[in-house]
mmCIF file of N, CA and C and ligand atoms in Angstrom:
data_model
loop_
_atom_site.group_PDB
_atom_site.id
_atom_site.type_symbol
_atom_site.label_atom_id
_atom_site.label_comp_id
_atom_site.label_asym_id
_atom_site.label_seq_id
_atom_site.Cartn_x
_atom_site.Cartn_y
_atom_site.Cartn_z
ATOM 1 N N UNK S 958 17.795 -14.468 -14.315
ATOM 2 C CA UNK S 958 17.105 -14.708 -12.982
ATOM 3 C C UNK S 958 16.534 -16.174 -12.863
ATOM 4 N N UNK S 959 17.324 -17.139 -12.914
ATOM 5 C CA UNK S 959 17.004 -18.545 -12.988
ATOM 6 C C UNK S 959 17.135 -19.177 -11.597
ATOM 7 N N UNK S 960 17.257 -18.321 -10.493
ATOM 8 C CA UNK S 960 17.565 -18.804 -9.166
ATOM 9 C C UNK S 960 16.389 -19.716 -8.769
ATOM 10 N N UNK S 961 15.181 -19.597 -9.149
ATOM 11 C CA UNK S 961 14.088 -20.278 -8.650
ATOM 12 C C UNK S 961 14.007 -21.677 -9.293
ATOM 13 N N UNK S 962 14.726 -21.976 -10.347
ATOM 14 C CA UNK S 962 14.702 -23.249 -10.951
ATOM 15 C C UNK S 962 15.191 -24.286 -10.017
ATOM 16 N N UNK S 963 16.080 -24.067 -9.180
ATOM 17 C CA UNK S 963 16.568 -24.938 -8.166
ATOM 18 C C UNK S 963 16.853 -24.117 -6.824
ATOM 19 N N UNK S 964 16.286 -24.674 -5.843
ATOM 20 C CA UNK S 964 16.391 -23.972 -4.577
ATOM 21 C C UNK S 964 17.451 -24.605 -3.731
ATOM 22 N N UNK S 965 18.723 -24.153 -3.935
ATOM 23 C CA UNK S 965 19.880 -24.862 -3.417
ATOM 24 C C UNK S 965 20.324 -24.424 -2.052
ATOM 25 N N UNK S 966 19.654 -23.354 -1.500
ATOM 26 C CA UNK S 966 20.065 -22.842 -0.280
ATOM 27 C C UNK S 966 18.822 -22.651 0.640
ATOM 28 N N UNK S 967 18.370 -23.753 1.331
ATOM 29 C CA UNK S 967 17.115 -23.620 2.172
ATOM 30 C C UNK S 967 17.117 -22.557 3.241
ATOM 31 N N UNK S 968 18.358 -22.043 3.646
ATOM 32 C CA UNK S 968 18.452 -21.173 4.709
ATOM 33 C C UNK S 968 18.315 -19.749 4.127
ATOM 34 N N UNK S 969 18.139 -19.613 2.840
ATOM 35 C CA UNK S 969 17.955 -18.241 2.357
ATOM 36 C C UNK S 969 16.683 -18.171 1.378
ATOM 37 N N UNK S 970 16.053 -17.067 1.427
ATOM 38 C CA UNK S 970 14.884 -16.872 0.472
ATOM 39 C C UNK S 970 15.466 -16.877 -0.985
ATOM 40 N N UNK S 971 14.993 -17.785 -1.886
ATOM 41 C CA UNK S 971 15.566 -17.821 -3.275
ATOM 42 C C UNK S 971 15.150 -16.624 -4.141
ATOM 43 N N UNK S 972 14.208 -15.837 -3.587
ATOM 44 C CA UNK S 972 13.669 -14.697 -4.327
ATOM 45 C C UNK S 972 14.488 -13.350 -4.074
ATOM 46 N N UNK S 973 14.783 -13.212 -2.762
ATOM 47 C CA UNK S 973 15.462 -11.893 -2.404
ATOM 48 C C UNK S 973 16.693 -12.161 -1.688
ATOM 49 N N UNK S 974 17.084 -13.437 -1.386
ATOM 50 C CA UNK S 974 18.437 -13.787 -0.875
ATOM 51 C C UNK S 974 18.526 -13.525 0.680
ATOM 52 N N UNK S 975 17.393 -13.069 1.275
ATOM 53 C CA UNK S 975 17.473 -12.822 2.644
ATOM 54 C C UNK S 975 17.627 -14.049 3.481
ATOM 55 N N UNK S 976 18.438 -14.023 4.648
ATOM 56 C CA UNK S 976 18.584 -15.254 5.416
ATOM 57 C C UNK S 976 17.256 -15.474 6.173
ATOM 58 N N UNK S 977 16.873 -16.690 6.300
ATOM 59 C CA UNK S 977 15.760 -17.228 6.981
ATOM 60 C C UNK S 977 15.965 -17.559 8.458
ATOM 61 N N UNK S 978 15.031 -17.390 9.312
ATOM 62 C CA UNK S 978 15.174 -17.690 10.766
ATOM 63 C C UNK S 978 15.409 -19.208 10.869
ATOM 64 N N UNK S 979 14.756 -19.983 10.052
ATOM 65 C CA UNK S 979 15.056 -21.413 9.957
ATOM 66 C C UNK S 979 14.592 -21.943 8.617
ATOM 67 N N UNK S 980 15.233 -22.995 8.111
ATOM 68 C CA UNK S 980 14.891 -23.588 6.849
ATOM 69 C C UNK S 980 13.429 -24.100 6.802
ATOM 70 N N UNK S 981 12.735 -23.892 5.762
ATOM 71 C CA UNK S 981 11.376 -24.401 5.642
ATOM 72 C C UNK S 981 10.381 -23.518 6.356
ATOM 73 N N UNK S 982 10.152 -23.683 7.626
ATOM 74 C CA UNK S 982 9.200 -22.949 8.393
ATOM 75 C C UNK S 982 9.622 -21.467 8.444
ATOM 76 N N UNK S 983 10.810 -21.206 8.441
ATOM 77 C CA UNK S 983 11.242 -19.730 8.403
ATOM 78 C C UNK S 983 10.852 -19.060 7.135
ATOM 79 N N UNK S 984 10.795 -19.799 6.004
ATOM 80 C CA UNK S 984 10.346 -19.276 4.785
ATOM 81 C C UNK S 984 8.849 -18.968 4.733
ATOM 82 N N UNK S 985 8.065 -19.730 5.427
ATOM 83 C CA UNK S 985 6.692 -19.391 5.567
ATOM 84 C C UNK S 985 6.429 -18.038 6.263
ATOM 85 N N UNK S 986 7.188 -17.804 7.339
ATOM 86 C CA UNK S 986 7.174 -16.536 8.030
ATOM 87 C C UNK S 986 7.665 -15.431 7.168
ATOM 88 N N UNK S 987 8.730 -15.777 6.478
ATOM 89 C CA UNK S 987 9.314 -14.691 5.574
ATOM 90 C C UNK S 987 8.254 -14.296 4.516
ATOM 91 N N UNK S 988 7.542 -15.149 3.898
ATOM 92 C CA UNK S 988 6.617 -14.822 2.834
ATOM 93 C C UNK S 988 5.422 -14.083 3.466
ATOM 94 N N UNK S 989 5.152 -14.347 4.759
ATOM 95 C CA UNK S 989 3.971 -13.592 5.398
ATOM 96 C C UNK S 989 4.425 -12.158 5.583
ATOM 97 N N UNK S 990 5.691 -11.817 5.746
ATOM 98 C CA UNK S 990 6.140 -10.518 5.943
ATOM 99 C C UNK S 990 6.638 -9.850 4.617
ATOM 100 N N UNK S 991 6.805 -10.589 3.610
ATOM 101 C CA UNK S 991 7.212 -10.091 2.417
ATOM 102 C C UNK S 991 6.359 -10.532 1.194
ATOM 103 N N UNK S 992 5.190 -9.823 1.044
ATOM 104 C CA UNK S 992 4.172 -10.209 0.038
ATOM 105 C C UNK S 992 4.905 -10.307 -1.459
ATOM 106 N N UNK S 993 5.924 -9.573 -1.600
ATOM 107 C CA UNK S 993 6.534 -9.676 -2.926
ATOM 108 C C UNK S 993 7.142 -11.094 -3.172
ATOM 109 N N UNK S 994 7.828 -11.592 -2.121
ATOM 110 C CA UNK S 994 8.405 -12.956 -2.167
ATOM 111 C C UNK S 994 7.256 -13.979 -2.184
ATOM 112 N N UNK S 995 6.178 -13.791 -1.509
ATOM 113 C CA UNK S 995 5.104 -14.678 -1.439
ATOM 114 C C UNK S 995 4.474 -14.857 -2.871
ATOM 115 N N UNK S 996 4.331 -13.586 -3.543
ATOM 116 C CA UNK S 996 3.732 -13.752 -4.888
ATOM 117 C C UNK S 996 4.621 -14.470 -5.826
ATOM 118 N N UNK S 997 6.070 -14.345 -5.724
ATOM 119 C CA UNK S 997 6.896 -15.072 -6.499
ATOM 120 C C UNK S 997 6.945 -16.496 -6.215
ATOM 121 N N UNK S 998 6.762 -16.810 -4.914
ATOM 122 C CA UNK S 998 6.663 -18.277 -4.517
ATOM 123 C C UNK S 998 5.462 -18.887 -5.075
ATOM 124 N N UNK S 999 4.352 -18.210 -5.042
ATOM 125 C CA UNK S 999 3.063 -18.820 -5.631
ATOM 126 C C UNK S 999 3.246 -19.125 -7.037
ATOM 127 N N UNK S 1000 3.958 -18.200 -7.723
ATOM 128 C CA UNK S 1000 4.204 -18.406 -9.174
ATOM 129 C C UNK S 1000 5.083 -19.612 -9.394
ATOM 130 N N UNK S 1001 6.054 -19.741 -8.545
ATOM 131 C CA UNK S 1001 7.072 -20.818 -8.634
ATOM 132 C C UNK S 1001 6.377 -22.174 -8.326
ATOM 133 N N UNK S 1002 5.658 -22.126 -7.251
ATOM 134 C CA UNK S 1002 4.945 -23.384 -6.955
ATOM 135 C C UNK S 1002 3.888 -23.791 -7.963
ATOM 136 N N UNK S 1003 3.205 -22.887 -8.436
ATOM 137 C CA UNK S 1003 2.212 -23.198 -9.503
ATOM 138 C C UNK S 1003 2.893 -23.885 -10.648
ATOM 139 N N UNK S 1004 4.022 -23.375 -11.046
ATOM 140 C CA UNK S 1004 4.754 -23.843 -12.208
ATOM 141 C C UNK S 1004 5.229 -25.273 -11.884
ATOM 142 N N UNK S 1005 5.859 -25.570 -10.617
ATOM 143 C CA UNK S 1005 6.342 -26.842 -10.401
ATOM 144 C C UNK S 1005 5.140 -27.768 -10.189
ATOM 145 N N UNK S 1006 4.132 -27.259 -9.340
ATOM 146 C CA UNK S 1006 2.897 -28.089 -9.159
ATOM 147 C C UNK S 1006 2.215 -28.559 -10.393
ATOM 148 N N UNK S 1007 2.226 -27.670 -11.373
ATOM 149 C CA UNK S 1007 1.513 -27.952 -12.677
ATOM 150 C C UNK S 1007 2.035 -29.244 -13.282
ATOM 151 N N UNK S 1008 3.357 -29.559 -13.061
ATOM 152 C CA UNK S 1008 3.806 -30.742 -13.718
ATOM 153 C C UNK S 1008 3.418 -31.982 -12.987
ATOM 154 N N UNK S 1009 3.174 -31.760 -11.676
ATOM 155 C CA UNK S 1009 2.862 -32.914 -10.856
ATOM 156 C C UNK S 1009 1.323 -33.272 -10.828
ATOM 157 N N UNK S 1010 0.550 -32.252 -10.944
ATOM 158 C CA UNK S 1010 -0.859 -32.346 -10.684
ATOM 159 C C UNK S 1010 -1.532 -33.426 -11.691
ATOM 160 N N UNK S 1011 -1.056 -33.430 -12.873
ATOM 161 C CA UNK S 1011 -1.627 -34.330 -13.842
ATOM 162 C C UNK S 1011 -1.429 -35.818 -13.467
ATOM 163 N N UNK S 1012 -0.372 -36.112 -12.723
ATOM 164 C CA UNK S 1012 -0.134 -37.402 -12.274
ATOM 165 C C UNK S 1012 -0.865 -37.804 -11.044
ATOM 166 N N UNK S 1013 -1.385 -36.864 -10.424
ATOM 167 C CA UNK S 1013 -2.059 -37.050 -9.089
ATOM 168 C C UNK S 1013 -3.550 -37.122 -9.307
ATOM 169 N N UNK S 1014 -4.129 -36.919 -10.343
ATOM 170 C CA UNK S 1014 -5.605 -36.858 -10.585
ATOM 171 C C UNK S 1014 -6.093 -38.290 -10.267
ATOM 172 N N UNK S 1015 -7.327 -38.398 -9.678
ATOM 173 C CA UNK S 1015 -7.907 -39.640 -9.306
ATOM 174 C C UNK S 1015 -7.401 -40.101 -8.044
HETATM 175 ZN ZN1 LIG I 568 12.324 -13.120 0.202
#
């Protein structure tokens, strides 16, 4: 289950594969309706963001 390492299809939810109403904004709506995907997205974002945060301090 390494689908979340790279999000290659912005028109689909990378966690459940469901088609989104629109890329980007549609995903926000999707997570609002799918808490399970939202939780996975939070984990994914935290992991990605963790690498960046150190460089942004100050
Ligand atoms: Zn989903």
